[in-house]
Amino acid sequence: MNNINRKKINKTDKKATIVLHSGDFDKIMSAFIVGNGFLSMGIPVTIFFTFWGLNALKKKGFKKAPLSKMNFFGLGRWMINLNIKKYNVASLDILAASFKQLGGRMIACTMTMQLMGIKEKDLREDLVTDYGSVGAYCYESIDANITLFI
Amino acid sequence: MNNINRKKINKTDKKATIVLHSGDFDKIMSAFIVGNGFLSMGIPVTIFFTFWGLNALKKKGFKKAPLSKMNFFGLGRWMINLNIKKYNVASLDILAASFKQLGGRMIACTMTMQLMGIKEKDLREDLVTDYGSVGAYCYESIDANITLFI
Amino acid sequence: MNNINRKKINKTDKKATIVLHSGDFDKIMSAFIVGNGFLSMGIPVTIFFTFWGLNALKKKGFKKAPLSKMNFFGLGRWMINLNIKKYNVASLDILAASFKQLGGRMIACTMTMQLMGIKEKDLREDLVTDYGSVGAYCYESIDANITLFI
């Protein structure tokens, strides 16, 4: 990294919230990588899992998550799969476990659970820290400065 | 919701802006649900409709909006449609009407209207509060702390 | 734009960061348009290119970027293509050049470069300002108030 000078930031008033709306492998990965990045800098992070993002919290959800794009120029599908394999399941499992261990919160959206016919027993209780509605998300986000919708 | 303690937040300096780039049913729904959540907490919210998001503002746009993912593990398409139907049109209509009634702003992006061949008369004048360029979006977002791109 | 009154904002403590995860033409366009908007208002902007977003930084990447949605109601594909053509390649090239000239930073994500088998020589060195990991993104975002994930 060039061009970055040390800066002094008061981290106590910083906060990140992420809506994970997508259930795509690469987007789940982005959510946890970014989440872990902020957590390791001492910034509190909450991920709110809604719509297809709820699939990430299902048993074997990480294994079944598709890529958001499969065919794109310059890379064959087999090549991605090959590279993805190095990271795939283990990676998301480790990322999610780290996220929880570092104090990250994972809220499952109760409204979309109903809409999509998902029950609490379908979700991994080792990951979910709370069940909540959009109110919980908004409440957490009011004083956040970093807010992502993935 | 566990683990949430009451906190004191000065809401007068809080603000949310949402870019709605997607025209998918579930993403439009997320935008309005989150928007209404913040509005009902006293936080001003602006949604900037651009690219496919403009379709949401079209006459019958809510009825025609597709799901962002149709086939995914664990749920058949028919099952989603069944559950979606309970909410579908009425729901987006009600969400959008509430959003406006609570004081939410809806800006239609004039640049992408041109790009996509959409005229003012194509859009629902009961919903649109302003027509504006990216400058309007940036201007609103400068002092926002909650900024989502959906 | 109606309804907007002049307001006084201290811009020195404002900042925007954008994760460009998508490689879709319309999303790349949104990222640069919004980025240029903030830059021209004096707000520093960093775009972090990751996953398919890295394709935007490839040689001829702008030419090859697909639309995020091709078929949608109310507009035939040919009509979009016709309108897109007016803007297409030239437009993204100009937008990206302006972004850099206005002082915008473009970080290529080294972790996903590995994952996707992309080498530094594959990317446009006239655009990339830094190569960095998620840490670089988080570091830039800690004190940002505008954070988008596209």
Coordinates of C-alpha atoms in Angstrom, one line a residue:
Chain A
M1 CA 0.0 0.0 0.0
N2 CA 1.4 3.3 -1.1
N3 CA 0.3 6.8 -0.1
I4 CA -1.1 5.9 3.3
N5 CA 0.1 7.9 6.2
R6 CA -0.6 7.0 9.8
K7 CA -3.6 8.9 11.1
K8 CA -5.2 9.2 14.5
I9 CA -8.8 8.2 14.7
N10 CA -11.0 8.0 17.6
K11 CA -12.4 4.6 17.1
T12 CA -14.9 4.6 20.0
D13 CA -17.5 6.4 17.9
K14 CA -17.0 4.2 14.8
K15 CA -19.3 1.4 13.9
A16 CA -20.2 -0.8 10.9
T17 CA -23.4 -2.6 9.9
I18 CA -23.9 -4.8 6.9
V19 CA -27.1 -6.0 5.3
L20 CA -26.4 -9.4 3.7
H21 CA -29.3 -9.7 1.2
S22 CA -27.4 -11.9 -1.3
G23 CA -26.8 -15.6 -0.9
D24 CA -24.0 -15.8 -3.4
F25 CA -20.7 -17.4 -2.3
D26 CA -18.6 -14.4 -3.3
K27 CA -20.8 -11.9 -1.6
I28 CA -21.0 -13.9 1.7
M29 CA -17.2 -14.0 1.5
S30 CA -17.0 -10.3 1.0
A31 CA -19.3 -9.6 4.0
F32 CA -17.2 -11.7 6.4
I33 CA -13.9 -10.5 5.1
V34 CA -14.8 -6.9 5.4
G35 CA -16.6 -7.6 8.8
N36 CA -13.5 -9.3 10.2
G37 CA -11.3 -6.5 8.9
F38 CA -13.3 -3.9 10.9
L39 CA -13.6 -6.1 14.0
S40 CA -9.8 -6.6 14.0
M41 CA -9.4 -2.8 14.0
G42 CA -11.7 -2.6 17.1
I43 CA -14.8 -1.4 15.2
P44 CA -18.0 -3.2 16.2
V45 CA -19.8 -4.9 13.3
T46 CA -23.3 -6.3 12.9
I47 CA -24.4 -8.4 9.9
F48 CA -28.1 -8.5 9.3
F49 CA -29.0 -11.6 7.2
T50 CA -32.1 -11.1 5.1
F51 CA -33.7 -12.7 2.0
W52 CA -31.2 -15.0 0.2
G53 CA -28.5 -14.0 2.7
L54 CA -30.4 -16.2 5.2
N55 CA -29.3 -19.2 3.2
A56 CA -25.7 -18.5 4.5
L57 CA -26.9 -19.2 8.0
K58 CA -28.5 -22.6 7.0
K59 CA -26.9 -25.9 7.8
K60 CA -24.5 -26.6 4.9
G61 CA -25.4 -23.2 3.6
F62 CA -21.8 -22.3 2.8
K63 CA -21.4 -25.4 0.8
K64 CA -24.4 -24.8 -1.4
A65 CA -23.9 -21.0 -2.1
P66 CA -23.5 -20.3 -5.8
L67 CA -21.2 -17.8 -7.4
S68 CA -22.9 -14.5 -8.4
K69 CA -21.3 -14.8 -11.9
M70 CA -20.1 -18.1 -13.4
N71 CA -19.0 -17.2 -16.9
F72 CA -17.0 -14.2 -17.5
F73 CA -14.3 -13.2 -19.9
G74 CA -10.7 -14.2 -19.3
L75 CA -11.4 -17.1 -17.0
G76 CA -12.9 -20.5 -17.5
R77 CA -15.4 -21.8 -15.0
W78 CA -13.1 -24.7 -14.2
M79 CA -10.3 -22.3 -13.3
I80 CA -12.4 -20.4 -10.8
N81 CA -13.7 -23.6 -9.3
L82 CA -10.1 -24.7 -8.9
N83 CA -9.1 -21.6 -7.2
I84 CA -12.2 -21.3 -5.2
K85 CA -11.7 -24.8 -3.9
K86 CA -8.6 -23.8 -2.0
Y87 CA -10.8 -21.3 -0.1
N88 CA -14.3 -22.6 -0.4
V89 CA -16.0 -24.3 2.5
A90 CA -13.2 -24.2 5.0
S91 CA -12.7 -20.6 4.3
L92 CA -16.3 -19.4 4.8
D93 CA -16.5 -21.6 7.9
I94 CA -13.3 -20.1 9.3
L95 CA -14.3 -16.6 8.4
A96 CA -17.7 -16.9 10.1
A97 CA -16.2 -18.5 13.2
S98 CA -13.6 -15.7 13.4
F99 CA -16.3 -13.1 12.9
K100 CA -18.2 -14.5 15.9
Q101 CA -15.1 -14.9 18.0
L102 CA -14.1 -11.4 17.4
G103 CA -17.4 -10.2 18.8
G104 CA -19.4 -9.7 15.5
R105 CA -23.1 -9.9 15.8
M106 CA -25.2 -11.9 13.3
I107 CA -28.9 -11.0 13.2
A108 CA -31.4 -13.2 11.3
C109 CA -34.2 -11.2 9.8
T110 CA -37.5 -12.7 11.2
M111 CA -39.7 -11.0 8.6
T112 CA -37.9 -12.6 5.6
M113 CA -37.7 -15.9 7.5
Q114 CA -41.5 -16.0 7.4
L115 CA -41.6 -14.9 3.8
M116 CA -39.2 -17.6 2.7
G117 CA -40.5 -20.3 5.0
I118 CA -37.4 -20.6 7.1
K119 CA -37.6 -21.8 10.7
E120 CA -35.2 -21.1 13.5
K121 CA -34.3 -24.8 13.6
D122 CA -33.1 -24.5 9.9
L123 CA -30.4 -22.0 10.9
R124 CA -27.1 -22.6 12.5
E125 CA -27.4 -21.7 16.2
D126 CA -23.7 -21.6 16.5
L127 CA -23.6 -18.5 14.3
V128 CA -26.9 -16.6 14.8
T129 CA -26.6 -14.2 17.8
D130 CA -30.0 -12.7 17.5
Y131 CA -33.3 -12.9 15.7
G132 CA -34.7 -9.5 14.9
S133 CA -36.8 -7.4 12.5
V134 CA -35.7 -4.4 10.5
G135 CA -36.1 -2.4 13.6
A136 CA -33.1 -4.1 15.1
Y137 CA -31.0 -3.4 12.0
C138 CA -32.0 0.3 12.0
Y139 CA -31.4 0.6 15.7
E140 CA -27.9 -0.7 15.2
S141 CA -27.3 1.5 12.2
I142 CA -28.4 4.9 13.5
D143 CA -25.0 5.7 15.0
A144 CA -23.0 3.7 12.4
N145 CA -20.7 5.5 10.0
I146 CA -20.0 2.4 7.8
T147 CA -23.2 0.9 6.4
L148 CA -23.0 -1.7 3.5
F149 CA -25.8 -3.4 1.6
I150 CA -24.4 -6.6 0.0
Chain B
M1 CA -33.7 -9.2 20.3
N2 CA -31.1 -9.9 23.0
N3 CA -28.1 -7.9 24.0
I4 CA -29.5 -4.5 23.0
N5 CA -29.4 -1.8 25.7
R6 CA -31.1 1.5 25.5
K7 CA -28.7 4.1 24.2
K8 CA -28.9 7.8 23.8
I9 CA -28.4 9.1 20.3
N10 CA -28.6 12.6 19.0
K11 CA -30.8 11.9 15.9
T12 CA -30.7 15.4 14.5
D13 CA -27.3 14.8 12.8
K14 CA -28.3 11.4 11.4
K15 CA -29.4 10.9 7.9
A16 CA -29.8 8.0 5.4
T17 CA -29.6 7.9 1.6
I18 CA -30.2 4.9 -0.6
V19 CA -29.3 4.3 -4.2
L20 CA -31.8 1.9 -5.7
H21 CA -30.0 0.6 -8.8
S22 CA -31.7 -2.7 -8.9
G23 CA -35.3 -3.4 -10.2
D24 CA -35.6 -6.7 -8.5
F25 CA -38.7 -7.2 -6.3
D26 CA -36.9 -8.3 -3.2
K27 CA -34.4 -5.4 -3.4
I28 CA -37.1 -2.8 -3.9
M29 CA -38.8 -4.3 -0.9
S30 CA -35.6 -4.1 1.1
A31 CA -35.1 -0.5 0.2
F32 CA -38.6 0.6 1.3
I33 CA -38.5 -1.6 4.5
V34 CA -35.2 -0.2 5.6
G35 CA -36.2 3.3 4.5
N36 CA -39.5 3.2 6.5
G37 CA -37.5 1.8 9.5
F38 CA -35.3 4.9 9.6
L39 CA -38.1 7.3 8.9
S40 CA -40.1 5.9 11.7
M41 CA -37.1 6.5 14.0
G42 CA -37.0 10.2 12.9
I43 CA -34.1 9.8 10.5
P44 CA -34.5 11.6 7.1
V45 CA -34.3 9.2 4.2
T46 CA -33.8 9.8 0.4
I47 CA -34.0 7.1 -2.2
F48 CA -32.3 7.8 -5.5
F49 CA -33.8 5.6 -8.2
T50 CA -31.4 4.9 -11.0
F51 CA -30.9 2.3 -13.8
W52 CA -33.2 -0.7 -13.3
G53 CA -34.4 0.9 -10.0
L54 CA -36.3 3.4 -12.2
N55 CA -38.6 0.5 -13.2
A56 CA -39.9 0.5 -9.6
L57 CA -41.3 4.0 -10.2
K58 CA -43.1 3.0 -13.4
K59 CA -46.8 2.5 -13.6
K60 CA -47.4 -1.2 -12.6
G61 CA -43.7 -1.3 -11.9
F62 CA -44.2 -3.2 -8.6
K63 CA -46.3 -5.8 -10.3
K64 CA -43.7 -6.6 -12.9
A65 CA -40.6 -6.6 -10.8
P66 CA -38.8 -10.0 -10.9
L67 CA -37.1 -11.8 -8.0
S68 CA -33.3 -11.4 -8.0
K69 CA -32.9 -15.2 -7.6
M70 CA -35.6 -17.6 -8.6
N71 CA -34.1 -21.0 -8.1
F72 CA -32.2 -21.8 -5.0
F73 CA -31.7 -24.7 -2.8
G74 CA -34.2 -25.7 -0.2
L75 CA -37.2 -23.9 -1.7
G76 CA -39.1 -24.5 -4.8
R77 CA -40.1 -21.6 -7.0
W78 CA -43.8 -22.3 -6.4
M79 CA -43.3 -22.0 -2.7
I80 CA -41.6 -18.6 -2.9
N81 CA -44.3 -17.4 -5.2
L82 CA -46.9 -18.6 -2.8
N83 CA -45.3 -16.8 0.1
I84 CA -44.5 -13.7 -1.9
K85 CA -48.1 -13.5 -3.1
K86 CA -49.3 -12.7 0.5
Y87 CA -47.0 -9.6 0.4
N88 CA -46.5 -8.8 -3.3
V89 CA -48.2 -5.9 -4.9
A90 CA -50.2 -4.7 -2.0
S91 CA -47.1 -4.8 0.1
L92 CA -44.9 -2.7 -2.1
D93 CA -47.7 -0.3 -2.8
I94 CA -48.3 0.1 0.9
L95 CA -44.5 0.3 1.7
A96 CA -44.0 3.0 -0.9
A97 CA -47.1 5.0 0.2
S98 CA -45.9 4.8 3.8
F99 CA -42.5 5.9 2.8
K100 CA -43.8 9.0 1.1
Q101 CA -46.3 9.8 4.0
L102 CA -43.5 9.5 6.5
G103 CA -41.6 12.2 4.6
G104 CA -39.2 10.1 2.6
R105 CA -37.9 11.6 -0.6
M106 CA -37.8 9.8 -3.9
I107 CA -35.5 11.2 -6.6
A108 CA -35.6 9.8 -10.2
C109 CA -32.2 9.9 -11.9
T110 CA -32.6 12.1 -15.0
M111 CA -29.3 10.9 -16.6
T112 CA -30.3 7.2 -16.5
M113 CA -33.9 8.1 -17.6
Q114 CA -32.3 9.4 -20.8
L115 CA -30.1 6.4 -21.1
M116 CA -33.0 4.0 -20.7
G117 CA -35.5 5.9 -22.7
I118 CA -37.8 6.7 -19.8
K119 CA -39.9 9.8 -19.8
E120 CA -41.4 11.6 -16.8
K121 CA -44.9 10.6 -18.0
D122 CA -43.8 6.9 -17.6
L123 CA -43.2 7.4 -13.9
R124 CA -45.7 7.5 -11.1
E125 CA -46.0 11.1 -10.1
D126 CA -47.7 10.1 -6.9
L127 CA -44.3 8.7 -5.8
V128 CA -41.6 10.8 -7.4
T129 CA -40.8 13.8 -5.2
D130 CA -37.9 15.1 -7.4
Y131 CA -36.1 14.6 -10.7
G132 CA -32.4 15.1 -10.3
S133 CA -28.9 14.1 -11.4
V134 CA -26.1 12.4 -9.5
G135 CA -25.4 15.9 -8.0
A136 CA -28.7 15.8 -6.1
Y137 CA -27.8 12.4 -4.7
C138 CA -24.3 13.5 -3.7
Y139 CA -25.5 16.7 -2.2
E140 CA -28.0 14.7 0.0
S141 CA -25.3 12.2 0.9
I142 CA -22.5 14.5 2.0
D143 CA -23.8 14.8 5.5
A144 CA -25.4 11.3 5.7
N145 CA -24.0 8.6 8.0
I146 CA -26.1 5.8 6.5
T147 CA -25.5 5.3 2.8
L148 CA -26.7 2.1 1.0
F149 CA -26.4 1.0 -2.6
I150 CA -29.0 -1.6 -3.4
Chain C
M1 CA -34.1 19.7 -8.3
N2 CA -36.8 21.1 -6.2
N3 CA -36.9 21.5 -2.4
I4 CA -33.1 21.8 -1.8
N5 CA -31.9 24.7 0.1
R6 CA -28.3 25.7 0.4
K7 CA -26.7 24.2 3.5
K8 CA -23.4 24.7 5.2
I9 CA -21.4 21.5 5.6
N10 CA -17.9 21.1 6.9
K11 CA -16.5 19.0 4.1
T12 CA -13.1 18.4 5.7
D13 CA -14.4 15.5 7.8
K14 CA -16.3 13.9 5.0
K15 CA -15.1 10.9 3.0
A16 CA -16.4 8.2 0.7
T17 CA -15.3 4.7 0.0
I18 CA -16.8 2.3 -2.5
V19 CA -16.3 -1.4 -2.8
L20 CA -16.8 -2.4 -6.5
H21 CA -17.6 -6.1 -6.3
S22 CA -19.6 -6.3 -9.5
G23 CA -18.2 -6.3 -13.0
D24 CA -21.4 -5.3 -14.7
F25 CA -21.3 -2.3 -17.0
D26 CA -24.1 -0.4 -15.4
K27 CA -22.6 -0.9 -11.9
I28 CA -19.1 0.2 -12.9
M29 CA -20.8 3.2 -14.4
S30 CA -22.6 4.0 -11.2
A31 CA -19.4 3.7 -9.2
F32 CA -17.5 6.2 -11.3
I33 CA -20.5 8.6 -11.7
V34 CA -21.1 8.7 -7.9
G35 CA -17.3 8.8 -7.3
N36 CA -16.8 11.7 -9.6
G37 CA -19.8 13.5 -8.0
F38 CA -18.3 13.4 -4.6
L39 CA -14.8 14.3 -5.9
S40 CA -16.1 17.3 -7.6
M41 CA -17.6 18.4 -4.3
G42 CA -14.3 18.1 -2.6
I43 CA -14.9 14.8 -0.9
P44 CA -12.1 12.3 -1.1
V45 CA -13.1 9.0 -2.7
T46 CA -11.5 5.5 -2.8
I47 CA -12.8 2.7 -4.9
F48 CA -11.7 -0.8 -3.8
F49 CA -12.0 -3.2 -6.8
T50 CA -12.6 -6.8 -5.7
F51 CA -14.0 -10.0 -7.3
W52 CA -15.7 -9.3 -10.6
G53 CA -15.0 -5.6 -10.1
L54 CA -11.4 -6.3 -10.9
N55 CA -12.4 -7.0 -14.5
A56 CA -13.2 -3.3 -14.8
L57 CA -9.5 -2.7 -14.3
K58 CA -8.4 -5.1 -17.0
K59 CA -7.2 -4.0 -20.4
K60 CA -10.4 -3.7 -22.6
G61 CA -12.3 -4.4 -19.4
F62 CA -14.8 -1.6 -20.0
K63 CA -15.6 -3.0 -23.5
K64 CA -16.4 -6.4 -22.3
A65 CA -18.4 -5.6 -19.2
P66 CA -22.0 -7.0 -19.5
L67 CA -25.2 -5.4 -18.3
S68 CA -26.5 -6.6 -15.0
K69 CA -29.9 -7.2 -16.6
M70 CA -30.5 -7.6 -20.2
N71 CA -34.2 -8.4 -20.6
F72 CA -36.7 -6.4 -18.7
F73 CA -40.2 -5.2 -19.3
G74 CA -40.9 -2.1 -21.3
L75 CA -37.6 -2.0 -23.2
G76 CA -36.2 -4.3 -25.8
R77 CA -32.6 -5.3 -25.7
W78 CA -31.9 -3.6 -28.9
M79 CA -33.2 -0.3 -27.5
I80 CA -30.9 -0.4 -24.5
N81 CA -27.9 -1.3 -26.7
L82 CA -28.7 1.6 -28.9
N83 CA -28.8 4.1 -26.0
I84 CA -25.9 2.4 -24.3
K85 CA -23.8 2.8 -27.4
K86 CA -23.9 6.6 -27.1
Y87 CA -22.3 6.3 -23.7
N88 CA -20.5 3.0 -23.7
V89 CA -16.8 2.6 -24.0
A90 CA -15.9 6.2 -24.4
S91 CA -18.0 7.0 -21.4
L92 CA -16.4 4.6 -19.0
D93 CA -13.0 5.5 -20.2
I94 CA -13.7 9.2 -19.7
L95 CA -15.4 8.6 -16.3
A96 CA -12.4 6.6 -15.1
A97 CA -9.9 9.1 -16.4
S98 CA -11.8 12.0 -14.7
F99 CA -12.0 10.0 -11.5
K100 CA -8.2 9.6 -11.4
Q101 CA -7.6 13.2 -12.5
L102 CA -9.8 14.5 -9.7
G103 CA -7.7 12.6 -7.2
G104 CA -9.7 9.5 -6.7
R105 CA -7.9 6.4 -5.5
M106 CA -8.3 3.0 -7.1
I107 CA -7.2 0.0 -5.0
A108 CA -7.0 -3.4 -6.6
C109 CA -7.7 -6.2 -4.1
T110 CA -4.7 -8.5 -3.9
M111 CA -6.5 -11.3 -2.2
T112 CA -9.2 -11.7 -4.9
M113 CA -6.6 -11.2 -7.6
Q114 CA -5.0 -14.4 -6.4
L115 CA -8.3 -16.1 -6.1
M116 CA -9.3 -15.2 -9.6
G117 CA -5.8 -15.8 -11.2
I118 CA -5.3 -12.1 -12.1
K119 CA -1.8 -10.7 -12.3
E120 CA -0.7 -7.1 -11.9
K121 CA 0.3 -7.1 -15.6
D122 CA -3.3 -7.9 -16.5
L123 CA -4.6 -4.6 -15.0
R124 CA -4.4 -1.1 -16.4
E125 CA -1.5 0.6 -14.6
D126 CA -2.8 4.0 -15.8
L127 CA -5.8 3.4 -13.5
V128 CA -4.7 1.4 -10.5
T129 CA -3.2 3.7 -7.8
D130 CA -2.6 1.0 -5.2
Y131 CA -2.6 -2.8 -4.7
G132 CA -3.9 -3.7 -1.3
S133 CA -5.8 -6.1 0.9
V134 CA -9.0 -5.7 2.8
G135 CA -7.0 -3.9 5.5
A136 CA -6.4 -1.1 3.1
Y137 CA -10.1 -0.8 2.4
C138 CA -11.0 -0.9 6.1
Y139 CA -8.3 1.6 7.0
E140 CA -9.7 4.1 4.5
S141 CA -13.2 3.4 5.6
I142 CA -12.8 3.8 9.3
D143 CA -13.4 7.6 9.2
A144 CA -15.6 7.6 6.1
N145 CA -19.3 8.6 6.4
I146 CA -20.3 7.5 2.9
T147 CA -19.6 3.8 2.3
L148 CA -21.1 1.9 -0.7
F149 CA -20.9 -1.7 -1.7
I150 CA -21.7 -2.0 -5.4

